[in-house]
Coordinates of C-alpha atoms in Angstrom, one line a residue:
M1 CA 7.1 29.3 -31.7
Q2 CA 8.1 26.5 -34.1
W3 CA 8.7 22.7 -33.9
Q4 CA 10.0 20.6 -36.6
G5 CA 11.4 17.1 -37.2
E6 CA 11.0 13.8 -39.1
P7 CA 11.0 10.1 -38.1
F8 CA 14.2 8.1 -38.2
D9 CA 13.6 6.1 -41.3
K10 CA 16.6 3.6 -41.6
A11 CA 16.1 1.4 -38.5
V12 CA 15.8 -1.7 -40.7
G13 CA 18.1 -0.8 -43.6
K14 CA 15.3 0.6 -45.8
P15 CA 12.5 3.2 -45.5
W16 CA 9.7 1.9 -43.3
I17 CA 7.4 4.9 -43.4
A18 CA 4.4 4.3 -45.7
G19 CA 3.0 7.8 -45.5
R20 CA 1.9 10.6 -43.3
Q21 CA -1.5 12.2 -42.8
F22 CA -2.2 15.8 -41.5
A23 CA -5.2 16.7 -39.5
T24 CA -6.1 19.7 -37.3
N25 CA -3.3 20.0 -34.8
Q26 CA -2.3 16.4 -35.5
L27 CA 0.1 14.4 -37.7
E28 CA 0.3 10.6 -38.2
W29 CA 2.9 8.5 -39.8
Q30 CA 1.9 5.0 -41.1
F31 CA 4.6 2.3 -40.9
R32 CA 4.9 -0.4 -43.6
P33 CA 4.2 -4.0 -42.6
L34 CA 7.5 -5.5 -41.5
R35 CA 8.4 -9.1 -40.4
K36 CA 11.9 -9.2 -39.2
T37 CA 11.9 -12.6 -37.6
W38 CA 14.4 -12.0 -34.9
S39 CA 13.7 -8.4 -33.8
L40 CA 10.8 -6.4 -35.2
L41 CA 7.2 -7.2 -36.2
L42 CA 4.9 -4.5 -37.5
D43 CA 1.5 -5.0 -39.0
D44 CA -0.5 -1.7 -38.9
A45 CA 1.6 0.5 -36.6
K46 CA 1.4 4.3 -36.4
F47 CA 3.2 7.2 -34.7
R48 CA 1.2 10.3 -33.9
I49 CA 2.1 13.8 -32.8
S50 CA -0.7 16.0 -31.5
F51 CA -0.7 19.6 -30.2
R52 CA -3.3 20.9 -27.7
E53 CA -3.0 24.6 -28.7
P54 CA -3.9 25.9 -32.2
T55 CA -1.0 25.0 -34.4
F56 CA -0.3 25.4 -38.1
L57 CA 1.2 22.1 -39.6
E58 CA 3.0 21.9 -42.9
E59 CA 5.1 19.4 -44.8
R60 CA 8.8 19.5 -44.5
G61 CA 10.6 17.3 -47.0
A62 CA 9.3 13.8 -47.9
R63 CA 8.6 12.7 -44.3
G64 CA 9.0 15.6 -42.0
Y65 CA 6.9 18.4 -40.6
R66 CA 7.0 21.9 -39.3
A67 CA 4.5 23.1 -36.7
S68 CA 4.0 26.8 -35.9
S69 CA 2.0 28.3 -33.0
E70 CA -0.2 31.4 -33.3
V71 CA 1.7 34.7 -32.8
L72 CA 2.5 35.2 -29.1
N73 CA 2.4 38.5 -27.3
L74 CA 3.5 37.9 -23.7
A75 CA 3.6 40.6 -21.0
P76 CA 6.6 40.7 -18.6
S77 CA 6.6 37.6 -16.3
E78 CA 3.6 36.1 -18.2
R79 CA 3.8 32.4 -18.7
R80 CA 2.0 30.1 -21.1
S81 CA 2.2 26.3 -21.5
F82 CA 2.1 24.4 -24.8
L83 CA 1.4 20.7 -24.7
S84 CA 2.1 18.1 -27.3
A85 CA 1.6 14.4 -27.1
Q86 CA 3.6 11.7 -28.9
Q87 CA 1.9 8.3 -29.2
Y88 CA 2.9 5.0 -30.7
F89 CA 0.2 2.4 -31.7
H90 CA 1.3 -1.1 -32.5
T91 CA -2.0 -2.0 -34.1
A92 CA -4.9 -0.1 -35.8
A93 CA -7.2 -1.1 -32.9
E94 CA -5.0 0.8 -30.5
A95 CA -5.1 4.0 -32.5
K96 CA -8.0 5.7 -30.8
P97 CA -8.8 9.4 -31.0
L98 CA -6.8 11.5 -28.5
Q99 CA -8.8 13.0 -25.7
W100 CA -6.8 15.7 -24.0
P101 CA -8.7 15.6 -20.6
K102 CA -8.1 11.9 -20.2
L103 CA -4.5 12.2 -21.3
L104 CA -3.9 15.0 -18.7
Q105 CA -5.6 12.9 -16.0
S106 CA -3.3 10.0 -16.9
A107 CA -0.3 12.2 -16.8
E108 CA -1.3 13.5 -13.3
R109 CA -1.8 9.9 -12.1
N110 CA 1.6 9.0 -13.5
H111 CA 3.2 11.9 -11.7
S112 CA 1.6 10.8 -8.5
R113 CA 2.7 7.2 -9.0
W114 CA 6.3 8.3 -9.5
G115 CA 6.1 10.4 -6.4
W116 CA 4.8 7.4 -4.5
R117 CA 7.5 5.1 -5.8
L118 CA 10.3 7.5 -5.0
A119 CA 8.8 8.3 -1.6
K120 CA 9.5 4.6 -0.7
L121 CA 13.2 5.2 -0.9
A122 CA 14.6 5.5 2.6
D123 CA 16.4 8.6 3.8
G124 CA 20.1 8.3 3.5
D125 CA 23.0 8.7 1.1
L126 CA 21.9 10.9 -1.9
G127 CA 24.0 8.9 -4.4
Q128 CA 22.5 5.6 -3.2
K129 CA 19.0 7.1 -3.5
R130 CA 19.8 8.3 -7.0
M131 CA 21.0 4.8 -7.9
A132 CA 17.7 3.3 -6.6
A133 CA 15.7 5.8 -8.5
R134 CA 17.7 5.0 -11.7
A135 CA 17.0 1.3 -11.1
I136 CA 13.3 1.9 -10.8
S137 CA 13.4 4.1 -13.9
T138 CA 15.2 1.4 -15.9
L139 CA 12.6 -1.2 -14.9
A140 CA 9.8 1.2 -15.8
H141 CA 11.2 2.0 -19.2
N142 CA 11.5 -1.8 -20.0
W143 CA 7.9 -2.4 -19.0
R144 CA 5.6 -3.4 -21.8
S145 CA 1.8 -3.8 -21.7
P146 CA -0.1 -6.8 -23.1
A147 CA 0.1 -7.1 -26.8
G148 CA 0.0 -9.9 -29.3
A149 CA 0.8 -13.2 -27.6
L150 CA 1.9 -11.4 -24.4
R151 CA -1.3 -11.6 -22.2
H152 CA 0.0 -9.8 -19.1
H153 CA 2.2 -6.7 -18.4
G154 CA 5.8 -7.7 -18.2
V155 CA 9.3 -6.2 -18.0
T156 CA 11.7 -7.0 -20.9
P157 CA 15.4 -7.4 -20.3
S158 CA 16.1 -4.2 -22.3
V159 CA 14.3 -2.2 -24.9
T160 CA 17.6 -0.7 -26.1
Y161 CA 18.8 -4.1 -27.4
Q162 CA 16.8 -5.3 -30.4
W163 CA 16.7 -9.0 -29.5
F164 CA 15.6 -8.4 -25.9
N165 CA 12.0 -7.3 -26.7
G166 CA 10.3 -10.3 -25.1
L167 CA 10.0 -12.0 -21.7
W168 CA 12.4 -14.6 -20.3
A169 CA 11.6 -16.9 -17.5
W170 CA 14.4 -16.4 -15.1
D171 CA 14.7 -12.7 -15.9
S172 CA 11.0 -12.4 -14.9
W173 CA 11.6 -14.2 -11.6
K174 CA 14.5 -11.9 -10.6
Q175 CA 12.7 -8.8 -11.8
A176 CA 9.6 -9.7 -9.9
V177 CA 11.5 -10.0 -6.6
A178 CA 12.6 -6.3 -7.0
L179 CA 9.4 -5.1 -8.5
A180 CA 7.5 -6.4 -5.4
R181 CA 9.2 -3.6 -3.4
V182 CA 7.8 -1.0 -5.7
E183 CA 4.8 -2.3 -7.7
P184 CA 3.6 -5.6 -6.3
W185 CA 0.8 -5.9 -8.9
L186 CA 3.4 -5.5 -11.7
A187 CA 5.6 -8.2 -10.1
K188 CA 2.6 -10.5 -10.1
S189 CA 1.8 -9.7 -13.7
N190 CA 5.4 -10.5 -14.7
V191 CA 5.1 -13.9 -13.1
R192 CA 1.7 -14.6 -14.7
A193 CA 3.0 -13.6 -18.1
M194 CA 5.2 -16.6 -18.1
F195 CA 2.8 -19.0 -16.5
D196 CA 0.3 -18.1 -19.2
Y197 CA 2.3 -20.6 -21.3
Q198 CA 2.9 -23.3 -18.8
F199 CA 2.6 -26.6 -20.7
D200 CA 0.0 -29.2 -19.6
E201 CA -0.8 -32.8 -20.7
Q202 CA -3.2 -31.5 -23.4
D203 CA -0.6 -29.2 -25.0
P204 CA -0.6 -29.9 -28.7
V205 CA 3.2 -29.4 -29.1
R206 CA 4.8 -30.8 -26.0
P207 CA 2.5 -32.7 -23.6
Q208 CA 5.6 -34.6 -22.4
D209 CA 6.8 -31.3 -20.8
A210 CA 3.7 -30.8 -18.7
G211 CA 4.6 -28.4 -15.8
S212 CA 7.4 -26.6 -17.6
M213 CA 7.1 -23.5 -19.7
P214 CA 9.0 -21.8 -22.6
D215 CA 12.4 -20.2 -21.9
A216 CA 11.2 -17.0 -23.6
V217 CA 7.9 -15.6 -24.9
F218 CA 7.4 -12.7 -27.4
Y219 CA 4.7 -10.7 -29.1
N220 CA 4.7 -13.3 -31.9
Q221 CA 4.9 -17.1 -31.4
D222 CA 7.0 -19.5 -33.4
A223 CA 6.0 -21.6 -36.3
A224 CA 5.0 -24.6 -34.1
R225 CA 2.5 -22.3 -32.3
G226 CA 1.2 -20.8 -35.6
G227 CA 3.3 -17.7 -35.7
D228 CA 6.4 -16.5 -37.6
G229 CA 8.6 -15.2 -34.8
G230 CA 12.1 -16.5 -34.2
N231 CA 12.9 -15.7 -30.6
W232 CA 10.1 -17.6 -29.0
N233 CA 12.0 -20.5 -27.4
E234 CA 10.7 -23.9 -26.2
R235 CA 14.0 -25.8 -26.7
N236 CA 14.8 -25.6 -23.0
G237 CA 13.6 -24.4 -19.6
K238 CA 15.3 -22.1 -17.1
P239 CA 16.5 -22.5 -13.5
P240 CA 13.7 -23.0 -10.9
L241 CA 13.4 -19.6 -9.3
A242 CA 9.7 -19.0 -9.7
A243 CA 8.7 -20.1 -6.2
W244 CA 11.3 -17.7 -4.7
A245 CA 9.7 -14.9 -6.7
V246 CA 6.1 -15.8 -5.6
W247 CA 7.1 -16.0 -2.0
E248 CA 9.0 -12.7 -2.1
I249 CA 5.9 -11.0 -3.6
Y250 CA 3.8 -12.5 -0.8
L251 CA 6.2 -11.1 1.8
Q252 CA 5.6 -7.6 0.4
D253 CA 1.9 -7.5 0.1
G254 CA 0.5 -10.5 2.0
D255 CA -1.7 -11.6 -0.9
K256 CA -2.5 -15.2 0.1
A257 CA -4.8 -15.6 -2.9
F258 CA -1.9 -15.1 -5.2
V259 CA 0.0 -17.8 -3.5
A260 CA -3.0 -20.1 -3.7
E261 CA -3.3 -19.4 -7.4
L262 CA 0.4 -20.2 -8.2
Y263 CA 1.1 -23.0 -5.7
P264 CA -0.3 -25.9 -7.8
R265 CA 1.4 -24.5 -10.9
L266 CA 4.7 -24.2 -9.1
M267 CA 4.4 -27.8 -7.8
A268 CA 3.9 -29.0 -11.4
L269 CA 7.0 -27.0 -12.5
H270 CA 9.0 -28.5 -9.6
A271 CA 7.9 -32.1 -10.5
W272 CA 8.9 -31.6 -14.1
W273 CA 12.6 -31.3 -13.2
Y274 CA 12.6 -34.7 -11.5
R275 CA 10.5 -36.4 -14.2
N276 CA 12.4 -34.9 -17.2
R277 CA 15.8 -34.0 -16.0
D278 CA 17.0 -36.7 -13.5
H279 CA 18.4 -39.3 -15.8
D280 CA 19.4 -41.9 -13.2
G281 CA 16.6 -41.1 -10.7
N282 CA 19.1 -40.4 -7.9
G283 CA 17.4 -37.2 -6.9
L284 CA 20.1 -35.0 -8.4
A285 CA 18.9 -33.2 -11.6
E286 CA 20.8 -32.2 -14.7
Y287 CA 20.4 -29.4 -17.2
G288 CA 19.3 -30.6 -20.6
A289 CA 17.0 -30.0 -23.5
N290 CA 13.4 -30.6 -24.7
L291 CA 12.3 -32.5 -27.7
H292 CA 12.6 -30.1 -30.6
P293 CA 13.2 -30.3 -34.4
L294 CA 16.6 -28.6 -34.0
H295 CA 17.7 -31.3 -31.6
G296 CA 17.2 -34.1 -34.1
E297 CA 15.6 -37.5 -33.7
P298 CA 16.7 -40.7 -31.8
G299 CA 19.5 -42.2 -33.8
S300 CA 20.4 -38.9 -35.4
L301 CA 20.6 -36.4 -32.5
N302 CA 22.2 -33.0 -33.0
R303 CA 24.5 -33.2 -30.0
D304 CA 25.8 -29.7 -30.3
A305 CA 22.3 -28.2 -30.5
I306 CA 21.3 -30.2 -27.4
I307 CA 24.4 -29.1 -25.4
Q308 CA 23.7 -25.5 -26.5
A309 CA 20.1 -25.7 -25.2
A310 CA 21.3 -27.3 -22.0
A311 CA 23.7 -24.3 -21.4
W312 CA 20.8 -22.0 -22.2
E313 CA 18.7 -23.8 -19.7
S314 CA 21.3 -23.0 -17.0
G315 CA 21.1 -19.3 -18.1
M316 CA 24.9 -19.3 -18.4
D317 CA 25.0 -19.6 -22.2
N318 CA 28.7 -20.1 -22.9
A319 CA 30.0 -21.1 -19.4
P320 CA 33.2 -23.3 -19.5
R321 CA 31.4 -26.1 -17.7
F322 CA 29.3 -26.7 -20.8
D323 CA 32.3 -26.8 -23.3
A324 CA 31.6 -29.8 -25.5
D325 CA 34.6 -32.0 -24.9
N326 CA 34.6 -35.8 -25.4
S327 CA 33.5 -36.5 -21.8
L328 CA 30.3 -34.5 -22.1
K329 CA 27.5 -36.8 -23.2
V330 CA 23.8 -36.4 -24.2
L331 CA 21.5 -38.8 -22.5
E332 CA 17.9 -39.7 -23.4
N333 CA 15.3 -39.4 -20.7
R334 CA 12.3 -41.8 -21.0
D335 CA 9.3 -42.5 -18.8
A336 CA 8.3 -46.0 -17.5
K337 CA 6.6 -46.8 -20.8
G338 CA 9.7 -46.0 -22.8
R339 CA 8.3 -42.7 -24.1
L340 CA 11.1 -40.2 -24.9
L341 CA 10.7 -37.1 -22.7
G342 CA 13.8 -35.0 -23.4
Y343 CA 17.5 -35.0 -22.9
S344 CA 20.0 -34.5 -20.0
L345 CA 23.7 -33.9 -20.0
N346 CA 25.7 -36.4 -18.0
Q347 CA 26.4 -33.6 -15.6
E348 CA 24.7 -32.9 -12.3
S349 CA 24.9 -29.1 -11.7
V350 CA 25.4 -27.7 -8.3
D351 CA 23.4 -24.5 -8.9
L352 CA 20.4 -26.4 -10.3
N353 CA 20.2 -28.7 -7.3
A354 CA 20.7 -25.8 -4.9
F355 CA 17.9 -23.9 -6.6
L356 CA 15.7 -27.0 -6.3
Y357 CA 16.6 -27.3 -2.6
A358 CA 15.5 -23.6 -2.1
D359 CA 12.4 -24.3 -4.3
K360 CA 11.3 -27.1 -1.9
Q361 CA 11.7 -24.8 1.1
Y362 CA 9.7 -22.0 -0.5
L363 CA 7.0 -24.5 -1.6
A364 CA 6.9 -25.9 1.9
Q365 CA 6.3 -22.4 3.3
M366 CA 3.5 -21.9 0.8
A367 CA 1.9 -25.3 1.7
S368 CA 1.9 -24.4 5.4
L369 CA 0.4 -21.0 4.6
L370 CA -2.4 -22.7 2.7
G371 CA -3.0 -25.3 5.4
R372 CA -1.5 -28.2 3.5
E373 CA 0.7 -29.4 6.3
A374 CA 1.2 -33.0 5.0
E375 CA 2.6 -31.6 1.7
A376 CA 4.8 -29.1 3.7
M377 CA 6.2 -31.9 5.8
Q378 CA 6.9 -34.0 2.7
L379 CA 8.7 -31.1 0.9
R380 CA 10.8 -30.4 4.0
Q381 CA 11.8 -34.1 4.2
Q382 CA 12.8 -34.0 0.5
A383 CA 14.8 -30.9 1.1
Q384 CA 16.6 -32.5 4.0
R385 CA 17.7 -35.5 1.8
L386 CA 18.6 -33.2 -1.1
G387 CA 20.7 -30.9 1.2
Q388 CA 22.7 -33.8 2.4
A389 CA 23.4 -35.0 -1.1
I390 CA 24.4 -31.5 -2.2
R391 CA 26.9 -31.1 0.6
Q392 CA 28.4 -34.6 0.0
T393 CA 28.4 -34.6 -3.9
F394 CA 29.4 -31.2 -5.1
Y395 CA 31.8 -29.9 -2.5
D396 CA 35.6 -30.2 -2.9
P397 CA 37.4 -30.0 0.5
A398 CA 40.8 -29.6 -1.3
S399 CA 39.8 -26.3 -2.9
G400 CA 37.0 -25.3 -0.5
F401 CA 34.4 -24.8 -3.3
F402 CA 31.4 -26.4 -5.0
Y403 CA 31.5 -27.7 -8.5
D404 CA 29.4 -29.6 -11.0
V405 CA 29.8 -33.4 -11.2
R406 CA 30.1 -35.3 -14.5
F407 CA 29.3 -39.1 -14.5
D408 CA 30.1 -41.8 -17.0
A409 CA 28.1 -44.9 -18.2
E410 CA 29.4 -46.9 -15.2
G411 CA 28.1 -44.2 -12.8
K412 CA 31.6 -43.0 -11.8
R413 CA 31.6 -39.3 -10.9
R414 CA 34.2 -36.6 -10.9
L415 CA 34.1 -33.0 -9.8
L416 CA 34.7 -30.4 -12.6
S417 CA 37.2 -28.6 -10.4
D418 CA 38.9 -27.1 -13.4
N419 CA 35.7 -25.0 -14.0
K420 CA 35.3 -22.7 -11.0
G421 CA 32.4 -20.3 -11.6
T422 CA 29.8 -18.4 -9.6
E423 CA 27.5 -21.4 -9.7
G424 CA 29.6 -22.6 -6.7
W425 CA 28.2 -19.8 -4.5
I426 CA 24.6 -20.8 -5.0
P427 CA 24.6 -23.3 -2.1
L428 CA 25.2 -20.3 0.2
W429 CA 22.3 -18.4 -1.3
A430 CA 20.1 -21.5 -0.8
S431 CA 21.4 -21.9 2.8
V432 CA 22.2 -25.6 2.0
A433 CA 26.0 -25.4 2.6
S434 CA 27.3 -26.4 6.0
P435 CA 28.7 -23.6 8.2
E436 CA 32.2 -25.1 7.7
Q437 CA 31.8 -25.2 3.9
A438 CA 30.6 -21.6 3.9
E439 CA 33.6 -20.6 6.0
A440 CA 36.0 -22.2 3.5
L441 CA 34.4 -20.3 0.6
V442 CA 34.7 -17.0 2.4
K443 CA 38.3 -17.6 3.5
R444 CA 39.6 -19.0 0.3
Q445 CA 37.5 -17.6 -2.5
L446 CA 37.0 -13.9 -1.7
R447 CA 40.7 -13.2 -2.5
P448 CA 41.4 -10.9 -5.4
E449 CA 42.9 -13.8 -7.4
S450 CA 39.7 -15.7 -7.1
F451 CA 36.2 -14.0 -6.8
G452 CA 37.3 -10.9 -4.9
T453 CA 38.2 -8.9 -8.1
R454 CA 37.7 -5.1 -8.3
V455 CA 34.1 -5.8 -9.4
P456 CA 33.5 -8.9 -7.3
F457 CA 32.1 -12.3 -8.3
P458 CA 33.2 -12.7 -11.9
T459 CA 31.3 -15.6 -13.5
V460 CA 34.5 -17.5 -13.8
S461 CA 37.1 -17.2 -11.1
H462 CA 40.1 -15.0 -11.8
D463 CA 42.5 -17.9 -11.2
S464 CA 40.7 -20.2 -13.6
P465 CA 42.5 -21.1 -16.9
E466 CA 39.1 -20.3 -18.6
F467 CA 38.9 -16.8 -17.2
A468 CA 38.0 -14.3 -20.0
P469 CA 36.9 -11.0 -18.5
D470 CA 35.0 -9.7 -21.5
R471 CA 33.4 -13.0 -22.8
Y472 CA 29.8 -13.1 -21.6
W473 CA 29.6 -16.0 -19.1
R474 CA 33.3 -16.7 -19.0
G475 CA 34.4 -13.8 -16.7
P476 CA 32.3 -10.7 -16.8
V477 CA 30.3 -9.9 -13.6
W478 CA 26.6 -10.4 -13.9
L479 CA 24.9 -8.6 -11.0
D480 CA 22.4 -11.4 -10.4
Q481 CA 25.2 -13.9 -9.7
A482 CA 26.9 -11.4 -7.5
F483 CA 23.6 -10.8 -5.6
F484 CA 23.2 -14.6 -5.0
A485 CA 26.8 -14.7 -3.6
I486 CA 26.3 -11.6 -1.4
K487 CA 23.0 -12.9 0.0
G488 CA 24.8 -16.1 0.7
L489 CA 27.4 -14.3 2.7
Q490 CA 24.6 -12.6 4.6
H491 CA 22.8 -15.9 5.3
Y492 CA 25.9 -17.3 7.0
G493 CA 26.5 -14.2 9.1
Y494 CA 29.3 -12.6 7.0
R495 CA 27.5 -9.2 6.9
Q496 CA 30.6 -7.1 6.9
Q497 CA 31.9 -8.9 3.7
A498 CA 28.4 -8.8 2.2
S499 CA 28.2 -5.0 2.7
A500 CA 31.8 -4.5 1.4
M501 CA 31.1 -6.5 -1.8
S502 CA 27.8 -4.6 -2.3
R503 CA 29.4 -1.3 -2.2
R504 CA 32.2 -2.4 -4.5
L505 CA 29.5 -3.4 -7.0
L506 CA 27.8 0.0 -6.7
A507 CA 31.2 1.8 -7.1
A508 CA 32.1 -0.2 -10.2
T509 CA 28.7 0.2 -11.9
A510 CA 28.5 3.9 -11.2
A511 CA 24.8 3.5 -11.1
D512 CA 24.5 6.6 -8.9
S513 CA 25.8 8.7 -11.8
R514 CA 23.4 10.7 -13.8
D515 CA 25.2 9.8 -17.1
L516 CA 25.8 6.1 -17.2
P517 CA 23.2 3.5 -18.0
I518 CA 22.9 0.2 -16.0
R519 CA 24.7 -2.5 -18.1
E520 CA 24.1 -6.1 -18.7
N521 CA 27.4 -7.1 -17.1
Y522 CA 30.8 -5.5 -16.1
H523 CA 34.5 -6.2 -16.6
P524 CA 35.7 -7.6 -13.3
L525 CA 39.1 -5.9 -13.5
S526 CA 38.4 -2.5 -15.1
G527 CA 34.8 -2.0 -14.1
E528 CA 33.9 -1.2 -17.7
G529 CA 30.2 -1.7 -18.6
L530 CA 29.8 -4.5 -21.1
H531 CA 27.2 -5.6 -23.6
C532 CA 23.6 -4.3 -23.5
T533 CA 22.5 -1.1 -21.8
N534 CA 19.5 -0.4 -19.5
F535 CA 19.4 -4.1 -18.3
S536 CA 16.5 -5.0 -16.1
W537 CA 17.9 -7.7 -13.8
S538 CA 21.0 -5.6 -13.1
A539 CA 18.7 -2.8 -12.1
S540 CA 16.7 -5.2 -10.0
V541 CA 19.8 -6.3 -8.1
L542 CA 20.9 -2.7 -7.4
L543 CA 17.4 -1.9 -6.1
L544 CA 17.4 -5.0 -3.9
L545 CA 20.9 -4.2 -2.5
Y546 CA 19.6 -0.7 -1.6
N547 CA 16.2 -1.9 -0.3
E548 CA 17.8 -4.6 2.0
G549 CA 20.3 -2.2 3.5
L550 CA 23.3 -4.0 2.1
L551 CA 24.9 -0.8 0.9
S552 CA 24.9 1.0 4.2
E553 CA 26.3 -1.4 6.7
A554 CA 29.7 -0.7 8.2
E555 CA 32.6 -2.7 6.9

């Protein structure tokens, strides 16, 4: 028997193999040091192939190999197994000698773990079970162990897209909610991986952002933190969904100690929004940006860069509601001593404040669990006041939908009713809309010409002048936004519609197929998969729809 091959050597436009070394039954390739700021960082990486059975190894070309087994003589029906191991080592410290007994024990444990994971899938439709298994597999393949600046296990958005090889905050929260159903310890680790870098008042770079955390963290930090990575991002935060993730994990494994560990950190994150992103102190927060060299200095601000960071903070990078027209302003936020804390847009966003309403409710539940009833009562009272403000401020009776509100220097406010996006469904997910408001959304906005497209819940409504079905956050369907809307329908008793929309998502994504990867987003009219493949939060949503029975209810 023979095996042969060679490493792919043009991933970065030039050879990256420094050499190869043969040993008994083993071959290693050494990678050259590589510092591609935005995608790939290698210092002393190696790739190793090992054979358990006696094997003759020889060179094949400049980089390849040929392996030959001993001569085999098999009797009829006789079987023999040949095992090989392929290992990647990111650093020299990881490149320890291979021990076959330990490796085989690990493989057996891994086999058992997968059996345990898949056994959790309920009996039912085979296609739906296949979809759930594919979702779990996608999350597992995007899972990375601690390395470099990443101190905990975490799930990346996608390992098949070169810029998605780090951890983002709101990706982590959504993934944790789904992972809690399968691997609660990994869900906790994904949360901790972000909180490892929560800022405090002693932070050398941004003490003014105490309580917040980076938007994204990577193997290598940025220059301000002593590294040379490019994707590490502290220009902005991300929507407040961490408390939701922690509470959902608790509901799965009942680990009160985990709640106690995260509760004070979640409270600090919650407080940051009102200290650093509520420009006029009216209790309604705005998306904005942190102090950062790219954002300029007072008197010479880079308005476009700040607006870009604010849109990133929402997670909806190029959504029409953040188009930089003349009415969109950048505002400086200062503390009582006049110290500059950061920037807000002159735009109170409905999704942000609905998320903060839900955040207060989850934090109140945690406070009660931990015996902190006075704090729980205070949080519930705050939620009650915020809920009233959301229902009165962001809802438009004329169209039956929720919108962002933009205000001017005199405090006059106007609804951005020309920009109808999925952010208007978040009040239903947060259970802050009134029953009458929810009824109006269901009756008027689930039509095919609005959000009831073939793949439901496009990020911009089909009847909006800004609808662009293949332009990232201007029309494609992101499954997380669809999930929030579907859960909102369920919260208000529209289970039939929630189930129908869930099954339409499944049909469009074809995630029950053996051939198609789970995509970052989908064309709302054709169902075509768009942008990156093997996307973690899309997989998380499909797993949650399956786990919560939303795919099996009668229409």
